[in-house]
Short mmCIF file of C-alpha atoms in Angstrom, two decimals:
data_model
loop_
_atom_site.label_atom_id
_atom_site.label_comp_id
_atom_site.label_asym_id
_atom_site.label_seq_id
_atom_site.Cartn_x
_atom_site.Cartn_y
_atom_site.Cartn_z
CA UNK A 1 71.78 -40.78 5.51
CA UNK A 2 74.36 -41.69 8.03
CA UNK A 3 74.58 -40.18 11.70
CA UNK A 4 77.64 -40.97 13.84
CA UNK A 5 77.68 -40.61 17.65
CA UNK A 6 80.85 -40.73 19.57
CA UNK A 7 80.30 -42.57 22.91
CA UNK A 8 83.83 -42.55 24.21
CA UNK A 9 87.33 -42.54 22.89
CA UNK A 10 87.79 -45.34 20.59
CA UNK A 11 84.07 -46.30 20.57
CA UNK A 12 81.21 -45.30 18.04
CA UNK A 13 77.76 -45.95 17.42
CA UNK A 14 76.99 -45.77 13.66
CA UNK A 15 73.43 -45.37 12.68
CA UNK A 16 72.45 -46.58 9.09
CA UNK A 17 68.82 -47.37 9.62
CA UNK A 18 67.55 -43.95 9.91
CA UNK A 19 63.95 -43.34 8.83
CA UNK A 20 62.21 -40.33 7.74
CA UNK A 21 58.46 -39.73 8.10
CA UNK A 22 56.11 -36.92 7.24
CA UNK A 23 52.73 -36.63 8.77
CA UNK A 24 49.92 -34.06 8.45
CA UNK A 25 46.58 -33.12 10.18
CA UNK A 26 44.18 -30.50 9.24
CA UNK A 27 40.74 -29.23 8.15
CA UNK A 28 40.14 -27.01 5.11
CA UNK A 29 37.27 -26.27 2.79
CA UNK A 30 34.68 -23.76 1.78
CA UNK A 31 31.55 -22.59 3.44
CA UNK A 32 28.92 -19.90 3.79
CA UNK A 33 26.04 -18.80 5.99
CA UNK A 34 22.92 -18.40 3.75
CA UNK A 35 21.16 -16.16 6.17
CA UNK A 36 24.19 -14.37 7.22
CA UNK A 37 25.33 -10.99 6.15
CA UNK A 38 26.73 -11.20 2.66
CA UNK A 39 26.84 -14.98 3.08
CA UNK A 40 29.75 -14.56 5.29
CA UNK A 41 30.55 -17.65 7.36
CA UNK A 42 31.43 -17.37 11.09
CA UNK A 43 31.47 -20.29 13.61
CA UNK A 44 28.18 -20.87 15.31
CA UNK A 45 29.43 -21.98 18.73
CA UNK A 46 29.18 -19.77 21.78
CA UNK A 47 31.92 -17.33 22.66
CA UNK A 48 34.33 -18.59 25.18
CA UNK A 49 33.88 -22.25 24.36
CA UNK A 50 36.11 -22.77 21.23
CA UNK A 51 35.10 -25.79 19.48
CA UNK A 52 33.09 -27.24 22.24
CA UNK A 53 29.58 -28.19 20.77
CA UNK A 54 31.11 -29.31 17.54
CA UNK A 55 33.70 -28.17 15.02
CA UNK A 56 32.01 -28.72 11.56
CA UNK A 57 32.30 -25.06 10.92
CA UNK A 58 35.87 -24.76 12.07
CA UNK A 59 38.39 -22.36 10.35
CA UNK A 60 40.98 -23.61 8.06
CA UNK A 61 44.26 -24.98 9.34
CA UNK A 62 46.88 -27.48 8.51
CA UNK A 63 50.09 -29.10 10.21
CA UNK A 64 53.09 -30.72 8.65
CA UNK A 65 54.87 -33.26 10.97
CA UNK A 66 58.32 -34.17 9.65
CA UNK A 67 60.32 -36.46 11.92
CA UNK A 68 63.43 -38.54 11.83
CA UNK A 69 63.46 -41.96 13.70
CA UNK A 70 66.58 -43.96 14.47
CA UNK A 71 67.52 -46.95 16.58
CA UNK A 72 71.19 -46.95 17.63
CA UNK A 73 72.76 -50.48 18.14
CA UNK A 74 75.35 -51.06 20.74
CA UNK A 75 77.09 -54.23 21.71
CA UNK A 76 75.28 -56.54 24.20
CA UNK A 77 72.58 -53.85 24.47
CA UNK A 78 68.98 -53.60 23.29
CA UNK A 79 67.87 -50.85 21.09
CA UNK A 80 66.71 -47.36 21.90
CA UNK A 81 64.00 -45.76 20.01
CA UNK A 82 64.84 -42.18 19.31
CA UNK A 83 62.60 -39.54 17.55
CA UNK A 84 63.21 -36.08 16.39
CA UNK A 85 59.96 -34.35 15.51
CA UNK A 86 58.93 -30.95 14.21
CA UNK A 87 55.39 -29.63 13.68
CA UNK A 88 54.69 -26.65 11.45
CA UNK A 89 51.16 -25.29 11.92
CA UNK A 90 49.51 -22.81 9.48
CA UNK A 91 46.16 -20.94 9.80
CA UNK A 92 44.51 -17.85 8.54
CA UNK A 93 44.72 -15.08 11.13
CA UNK A 94 41.65 -13.41 9.72
CA UNK A 95 39.44 -16.33 10.28
CA UNK A 96 38.60 -17.00 6.62
CA UNK A 97 39.93 -19.16 3.94
CA UNK A 98 43.63 -20.11 3.97
CA UNK A 99 43.97 -20.10 0.24
CA UNK A 100 42.97 -16.61 -0.37
CA UNK A 101 45.57 -14.92 1.91
CA UNK A 102 49.41 -14.69 2.32
CA UNK A 103 51.91 -13.47 4.85
CA UNK A 104 51.65 -10.12 2.99
CA UNK A 105 47.89 -9.68 3.62
CA UNK A 106 46.56 -7.85 6.63
CA UNK A 107 45.92 -10.51 9.19
CA UNK A 108 47.34 -13.04 6.82
CA UNK A 109 48.73 -16.45 7.35
CA UNK A 110 50.11 -17.35 10.63
CA UNK A 111 52.84 -19.84 11.08
CA UNK A 112 53.55 -21.65 14.40
CA UNK A 113 56.04 -24.13 15.57
CA UNK A 114 54.18 -26.05 18.38
CA UNK A 115 56.50 -29.08 18.37
CA UNK A 116 60.24 -29.39 18.07
CA UNK A 117 61.62 -32.04 20.47
CA UNK A 118 63.80 -35.20 20.90
CA UNK A 119 62.41 -38.32 22.64
CA UNK A 120 64.35 -41.43 23.60
CA UNK A 121 62.19 -44.39 24.61
CA UNK A 122 63.21 -47.60 26.32
CA UNK A 123 66.80 -46.44 26.70
CA UNK A 124 69.13 -49.27 26.17
CA UNK A 125 66.18 -51.68 26.37
CA UNK A 126 65.23 -50.47 29.83
CA UNK A 127 61.85 -49.08 31.00
CA UNK A 128 63.24 -45.48 31.17
CA UNK A 129 62.38 -42.84 28.52
CA UNK A 130 63.18 -39.15 28.35
CA UNK A 131 62.24 -36.10 26.24
CA UNK A 132 63.19 -32.48 25.95
CA UNK A 133 61.68 -29.68 23.69
CA UNK A 134 58.31 -28.23 22.95
CA UNK A 135 55.51 -30.57 22.04
CA UNK A 136 51.76 -31.39 22.01
CA UNK A 137 51.99 -33.32 25.31
CA UNK A 138 48.23 -34.49 25.25
CA UNK A 139 46.30 -37.66 25.32
CA UNK A 140 42.54 -38.42 25.10
CA UNK A 141 40.36 -35.93 23.53
CA UNK A 142 36.67 -35.56 22.71
CA UNK A 143 37.29 -35.79 18.95
CA UNK A 144 33.83 -34.16 18.07
CA UNK A 145 35.10 -30.97 19.58
CA UNK A 146 38.88 -31.47 19.40
CA UNK A 147 38.92 -30.97 23.26
CA UNK A 148 41.80 -32.41 25.09
CA UNK A 149 40.14 -32.36 28.52
CA UNK A 150 42.32 -33.62 31.11
CA UNK A 151 46.21 -33.84 30.66
CA UNK A 152 46.97 -31.22 27.91
CA UNK A 153 50.42 -30.15 28.69
CA UNK A 154 51.31 -28.64 25.46
CA UNK A 155 54.25 -26.42 26.23
CA UNK A 156 58.01 -26.29 26.35
CA UNK A 157 59.85 -28.48 28.84
CA UNK A 158 61.53 -31.74 29.65
CA UNK A 159 60.39 -35.07 31.00
CA UNK A 160 61.56 -38.56 32.26
CA UNK A 161 59.48 -41.69 32.73
CA UNK A 162 59.67 -45.06 34.13
CA UNK A 163 57.05 -47.59 32.93
CA UNK A 164 53.76 -45.89 33.75
CA UNK A 165 55.07 -43.10 35.88
CA UNK A 166 56.28 -39.79 34.51
CA UNK A 167 57.66 -36.52 36.01
CA UNK A 168 57.91 -33.37 33.81
CA UNK A 169 58.67 -29.63 34.17
CA UNK A 170 57.12 -27.05 31.74
CA UNK A 171 57.85 -23.40 31.39
CA UNK A 172 54.78 -22.13 29.29
CA UNK A 173 55.34 -18.39 29.53
CA UNK A 174 55.32 -16.39 26.30
CA UNK A 175 56.29 -12.89 24.86
CA UNK A 176 52.99 -12.98 23.08
CA UNK A 177 50.41 -11.81 25.57
CA UNK A 178 47.44 -13.33 23.84
CA UNK A 179 46.15 -16.09 26.05
CA UNK A 180 49.09 -16.40 28.37
CA UNK A 181 48.15 -13.93 31.22
CA UNK A 182 49.25 -13.14 33.76
CA UNK A 183 52.85 -13.43 32.48
CA UNK A 184 53.22 -10.14 30.52
CA UNK A 185 53.70 -6.71 31.99
CA UNK A 186 55.96 -3.78 31.34
CA UNK A 187 58.14 -2.42 34.29
CA UNK A 188 60.83 0.24 34.55
CA UNK A 189 64.05 -1.38 36.10
CA UNK A 190 66.95 0.88 36.81
CA UNK A 191 65.86 3.49 34.38
CA UNK A 192 65.18 1.10 31.43
CA UNK A 193 61.76 0.17 30.14
CA UNK A 194 61.66 -3.57 29.48
CA UNK A 195 58.82 -5.90 28.36
CA UNK A 196 59.27 -8.55 31.15
CA UNK A 197 57.88 -12.15 31.35
CA UNK A 198 56.75 -13.62 34.64
CA UNK A 199 58.30 -17.06 34.25
CA UNK A 200 55.92 -19.62 35.25
CA UNK A 201 57.12 -23.18 36.21
CA UNK A 202 54.86 -26.18 36.15
CA UNK A 203 55.92 -29.45 37.82
CA UNK A 204 53.69 -32.40 36.76
CA UNK A 205 53.55 -35.92 37.96
CA UNK A 206 51.29 -38.61 36.26
CA UNK A 207 50.93 -42.31 37.01
CA UNK A 208 48.61 -44.76 35.24
CA UNK A 209 47.32 -47.84 36.80
CA UNK A 210 46.49 -50.80 34.43
CA UNK A 211 44.08 -53.41 35.00
CA UNK A 212 43.88 -57.02 33.68
CA UNK A 213 40.57 -56.25 31.87
CA UNK A 214 42.21 -53.45 29.81
CA UNK A 215 40.78 -50.61 31.89
CA UNK A 216 43.08 -47.89 33.26
CA UNK A 217 43.05 -45.16 35.91
CA UNK A 218 45.40 -42.16 35.42
CA UNK A 219 46.24 -39.90 38.37
CA UNK A 220 47.48 -36.34 37.95
CA UNK A 221 49.19 -33.84 40.23
CA UNK A 222 50.67 -30.42 39.21
CA UNK A 223 52.42 -27.65 41.12
CA UNK A 224 52.72 -24.13 39.48
CA UNK A 225 54.88 -21.18 40.61
CA UNK A 226 55.28 -17.88 39.24
CA UNK A 227 58.06 -15.34 40.22
CA UNK A 228 57.79 -11.90 41.51
CA UNK A 229 59.50 -8.98 39.94
CA UNK A 230 62.44 -7.19 41.44
CA UNK A 231 62.04 -4.63 44.20
CA UNK A 232 63.56 -1.83 42.20
CA UNK A 233 60.83 -2.15 39.50
CA UNK A 234 58.22 0.60 39.31
CA UNK A 235 55.25 -2.03 39.63
CA UNK A 236 55.21 -4.68 42.32
CA UNK A 237 53.88 -8.07 41.23
CA UNK A 238 54.16 -10.83 43.93
CA UNK A 239 55.08 -14.36 43.50
CA UNK A 240 52.22 -16.76 43.39
CA UNK A 241 51.49 -20.51 43.14
CA UNK A 242 48.81 -23.11 42.38
CA UNK A 243 48.16 -26.78 42.30
CA UNK A 244 46.09 -29.29 40.27
CA UNK A 245 44.70 -32.82 41.21
CA UNK A 246 42.78 -35.11 38.85
CA UNK A 247 41.75 -38.65 37.91
CA UNK A 248 40.67 -40.13 34.72
CA UNK A 249 39.17 -43.64 34.33
CA UNK A 250 39.24 -45.09 30.92
CA UNK A 251 37.14 -48.33 30.55
CA UNK A 252 36.69 -50.69 27.51
CA UNK A 253 33.22 -51.61 26.71
CA UNK A 254 31.91 -54.89 25.21
CA UNK A 255 29.61 -54.19 22.12
CA UNK A 256 28.88 -56.01 19.01
CA UNK A 257 31.62 -54.40 17.25
CA UNK A 258 35.09 -53.77 18.90
CA UNK A 259 36.61 -50.32 19.92
CA UNK A 260 33.79 -49.11 22.28
CA UNK A 261 34.90 -47.23 25.31
CA UNK A 262 33.93 -44.98 28.27
CA UNK A 263 36.11 -42.19 29.71
CA UNK A 264 35.25 -40.34 32.91
CA UNK A 265 37.62 -37.63 34.26
CA UNK A 266 37.48 -35.07 37.07
CA UNK A 267 40.16 -32.29 37.70
CA UNK A 268 40.47 -29.48 40.35
CA UNK A 269 42.81 -26.60 40.01
CA UNK A 270 43.61 -23.94 42.63
CA UNK A 271 45.32 -20.51 42.65
CA UNK A 272 47.14 -19.77 39.45
CA UNK A 273 46.47 -23.26 38.21
CA UNK A 274 42.77 -22.71 37.56
CA UNK A 275 43.02 -22.36 33.72
CA UNK A 276 40.85 -23.84 31.18
CA UNK A 277 38.66 -21.42 28.89
CA UNK A 278 38.04 -20.88 25.30
CA UNK A 279 38.04 -24.53 24.33
CA UNK A 280 41.61 -24.94 25.79
CA UNK A 281 42.19 -26.96 29.04
CA UNK A 282 45.78 -25.60 29.89
CA UNK A 283 45.84 -25.34 33.70
CA UNK A 284 48.64 -22.65 33.32
CA UNK A 285 46.37 -20.09 31.43
CA UNK A 286 45.01 -18.64 34.50
CA UNK A 287 41.44 -17.67 34.60
CA UNK A 288 40.01 -14.48 36.08
CA UNK A 289 41.31 -11.42 37.93
CA UNK A 290 43.77 -11.37 40.92
CA UNK A 291 42.87 -9.98 44.21
CA UNK A 292 43.92 -6.51 45.59
CA UNK A 293 47.35 -7.95 46.43
CA UNK A 294 47.83 -9.16 42.95
CA UNK A 295 47.42 -12.82 43.86
CA UNK A 296 45.03 -15.68 42.98
CA UNK A 297 44.43 -16.89 46.58
CA UNK A 298 41.24 -18.69 46.58
CA UNK A 299 40.80 -19.13 42.86
CA UNK A 300 39.68 -22.50 41.52
CA UNK A 301 38.43 -24.51 38.59
CA UNK A 302 36.51 -27.76 38.69
CA UNK A 303 35.84 -29.81 35.37
CA UNK A 304 34.11 -33.05 35.02
CA UNK A 305 34.03 -34.84 31.53
CA UNK A 306 32.18 -37.85 30.32
CA UNK A 307 33.03 -39.21 26.95
CA UNK A 308 31.87 -42.59 25.19
CA UNK A 309 32.02 -44.39 22.02
CA UNK A 310 29.53 -47.29 21.18
CA UNK A 311 30.19 -49.37 18.14
CA UNK A 312 26.74 -50.89 18.29
CA UNK A 313 26.52 -52.46 14.92
CA UNK A 314 28.53 -52.90 11.70
CA UNK A 315 26.52 -49.99 10.18
CA UNK A 316 26.11 -47.80 13.25
CA UNK A 317 28.25 -46.02 16.03
CA UNK A 318 27.30 -43.40 18.63
CA UNK A 319 29.75 -40.96 20.07
CA UNK A 320 28.67 -38.82 23.03
CA UNK A 321 30.16 -36.36 25.54
CA UNK A 322 29.26 -33.99 28.37
CA UNK A 323 31.42 -31.25 29.86
CA UNK A 324 30.89 -29.15 32.97
CA UNK A 325 33.29 -26.42 34.13
CA UNK A 326 33.10 -23.92 36.85
CA UNK A 327 35.85 -21.40 37.50
CA UNK A 328 36.58 -18.39 39.60
CA UNK A 329 39.56 -16.07 39.81
CA UNK A 330 41.39 -14.55 42.72
CA UNK A 331 39.25 -11.35 43.17
CA UNK A 332 36.21 -11.46 45.60
CA UNK A 333 33.85 -10.35 42.93
CA UNK A 334 31.66 -12.95 41.24
CA UNK A 335 31.06 -10.63 38.24
CA UNK A 336 33.80 -8.51 36.78
CA UNK A 337 37.15 -7.39 38.51
CA UNK A 338 40.14 -5.33 37.51
CA UNK A 339 43.01 -7.35 35.77
CA UNK A 340 46.72 -6.47 35.82
CA UNK A 341 46.40 -4.22 32.91
CA UNK A 342 43.51 -2.15 34.36
CA UNK A 343 40.81 -3.80 32.17
CA UNK A 344 37.77 -5.16 33.77
CA UNK A 345 37.16 -8.87 33.10
CA UNK A 346 34.85 -11.59 34.26
CA UNK A 347 36.03 -13.41 37.43
CA UNK A 348 33.49 -16.38 37.61
CA UNK A 349 32.13 -18.42 34.69
CA UNK A 350 30.28 -21.73 34.19
CA UNK A 351 30.23 -23.95 31.22
CA UNK A 352 27.81 -26.86 30.37
CA UNK A 353 28.09 -28.59 27.11
CA UNK A 354 26.57 -31.87 26.08
CA UNK A 355 26.58 -33.55 22.49
CA UNK A 356 26.11 -36.57 20.42
CA UNK A 357 27.49 -37.83 17.07
CA UNK A 358 25.87 -40.74 15.16
CA UNK A 359 27.51 -42.37 12.30
CA UNK A 360 25.52 -44.54 9.76
CA UNK A 361 27.85 -46.51 7.53
CA UNK A 362 25.61 -46.47 4.28
CA UNK A 363 28.45 -48.05 2.46
CA UNK A 364 32.16 -48.71 3.03
CA UNK A 365 32.86 -45.25 1.53
CA UNK A 366 29.73 -43.33 2.40
CA UNK A 367 29.08 -42.49 6.05
CA UNK A 368 26.07 -40.38 7.26
CA UNK A 369 27.21 -38.25 10.22
CA UNK A 370 24.72 -36.44 12.42
CA UNK A 371 25.43 -34.23 15.35
CA UNK A 372 23.32 -32.57 18.17
CA UNK A 373 24.86 -30.21 20.75
CA UNK A 374 23.40 -28.19 23.59
CA UNK A 375 25.74 -25.50 25.13
CA UNK A 376 25.37 -22.94 27.85
CA UNK A 377 27.76 -20.31 29.15
CA UNK A 378 27.27 -17.97 32.25
CA UNK A 379 29.78 -15.31 32.82
CA UNK A 380 29.58 -13.55 36.17
CA UNK A 381 26.10 -12.81 37.35
CA UNK A 382 24.82 -12.47 33.88
CA UNK A 383 21.99 -14.48 32.43
CA UNK A 384 22.85 -17.69 30.83
CA UNK A 385 23.69 -17.89 27.17
CA UNK A 386 22.47 -20.91 25.47
CA UNK A 387 22.71 -22.57 21.94
CA UNK A 388 21.05 -25.63 20.52
CA UNK A 389 22.91 -26.92 17.21
CA UNK A 390 22.21 -29.63 14.70
CA UNK A 391 24.72 -30.80 11.97
CA UNK A 392 24.33 -33.30 9.16
CA UNK A 393 27.25 -34.28 7.01
CA UNK A 394 27.17 -36.92 4.18
CA UNK A 395 30.86 -38.05 4.08
CA UNK A 396 32.97 -39.63 1.52
CA UNK A 397 35.66 -41.90 3.09
CA UNK A 398 38.10 -42.75 0.39
CA UNK A 399 39.84 -45.52 2.35
CA UNK A 400 36.52 -47.33 2.66
CA UNK A 401 36.40 -48.62 6.20
CA UNK A 402 33.30 -48.71 8.49
CA UNK A 403 35.03 -47.06 11.31
CA UNK A 404 34.66 -43.78 13.12
CA UNK A 405 38.37 -43.10 12.92
CA UNK A 406 39.02 -43.71 9.21
CA UNK A 407 40.51 -40.66 7.56
CA UNK A 408 40.58 -38.62 5.33
CA UNK A 409 36.94 -37.34 5.12
CA UNK A 410 35.29 -35.24 2.39
CA UNK A 411 32.20 -33.82 3.98
CA UNK A 412 29.17 -31.86 2.73
CA UNK A 413 28.11 -30.03 6.04
CA UNK A 414 24.66 -28.45 6.88
CA UNK A 415 24.65 -26.99 10.44
CA UNK A 416 21.95 -24.74 12.11
CA UNK A 417 22.15 -23.19 15.46
CA UNK A 418 19.29 -21.58 17.61
CA UNK A 419 20.20 -19.09 20.20
CA UNK A 420 18.40 -17.90 23.24
CA UNK A 421 17.42 -14.26 23.67
CA UNK A 422 20.50 -13.39 25.84
CA UNK A 423 23.04 -14.96 23.56
CA UNK A 424 21.45 -13.30 20.55
CA UNK A 425 21.00 -9.84 22.14
CA UNK A 426 24.65 -9.92 23.53
CA UNK A 427 26.47 -11.35 20.52
CA UNK A 428 27.58 -14.59 22.35
CA UNK A 429 29.01 -16.18 19.15
CA UNK A 430 31.27 -15.29 16.33
CA UNK A 431 28.31 -15.57 14.07
CA UNK A 432 26.21 -13.32 16.18
CA UNK A 433 29.02 -10.79 16.13
CA UNK A 434 27.84 -9.71 12.64
CA UNK A 435 24.23 -11.08 12.80
CA UNK A 436 21.52 -10.20 15.26
CA UNK A 437 19.38 -13.33 14.51
CA UNK A 438 17.59 -16.32 16.31
CA UNK A 439 19.10 -18.78 13.94
CA UNK A 440 22.46 -19.25 12.55
CA UNK A 441 23.11 -21.37 9.59
CA UNK A 442 26.32 -22.91 7.80
CA UNK A 443 26.65 -24.85 4.56
CA UNK A 444 30.14 -25.94 3.47
CA UNK A 445 32.38 -28.56 1.84
CA UNK A 446 35.15 -29.64 4.20
CA UNK A 447 37.87 -32.16 4.44
CA UNK A 448 39.27 -33.58 7.68
CA UNK A 449 42.63 -35.35 7.43
CA UNK A 450 45.35 -36.90 9.38
CA UNK A 451 48.30 -39.06 8.34
CA UNK A 452 51.00 -40.26 10.79
#
């Protein structure tokens, strides 16, 4: 492949070292609930928490990541690393197996394009980099839960960075109303009915302080603004704003085996930037209901996360986490309040989840994974829903490395969850939505893969 770029009249850069890569991530398999209705399998975690409390029973999905990488060479200049990456995601919309449905099936396969971007790093050998497009702009996660807890800016935008400082702008509004409120509303403007999008703009500044011992401190600041609709519309939605401040400390720990760390993060979002629910941490997915003026004045969300990995022995690792989140919308109510569409929704919530994963490396290729999680959810002034879950997963690791990150995995999974009375009686879990039981169970054979 040859790509030619014209820099100016009579000057060209000819790229002949273009490289193509193909990556993939995903989880797929089979599973059932032995004590569930018809053996039907549903995730055991509490509603509103996504994969927080473990994802051993997660639904099927797969991503394909084709990318082109090239390094243009110019006279007397260092190289610039350029990447064009696309990500195609696929999952079953009905929450069951990917292989048994198609795009023709009711609630069949869903295709998404969460990444299409161009990034230029170290432009002409400098410390400057830039990107534009839509991408998974996120960093550290609690892998047990697939929870990108601090700086998940996965949206369409553009950014520029110099060394360890970055400034970016994102426009995450969507014509699909699921999960992107309060963007979508229908108004009549000059006699025409138009589905209108409230275009939110998010300005993000990030700076990382790096210390000689390998530790780092990342500082985060965001400003959000959403526009009002025009004065001649039949509904009046005012402009609104919000902001976010946060800090994340990443420290390396000395243990018998390398790779141990501790991560501690706190984040506070105000106004329309109080998002973070259902296992997502997007600050732009505003939580709760507006006040009587249609604004989120006084809304907030506070999140604290502790995450660690201890490689204690050549045969044993321990991974643990804790997440606390409290959020409130713009309305004065601490229970339910009226949303833009007239529905009554919860205006305050509190999440607390703590969990551990131990890995015993029986052999290079056989790892015994154990997990224990405790999760609570309190919506409004309702009683607290609680779940205690245990998982055991003998795992084949074909690449044969005693390492918590070695993939792919082929797992035989056993999970059991015990719910308190309130969770059981109020169907506070996808599993409980079809089963009114104290215990939920899951048995499955799953694979987890990633290749970059």
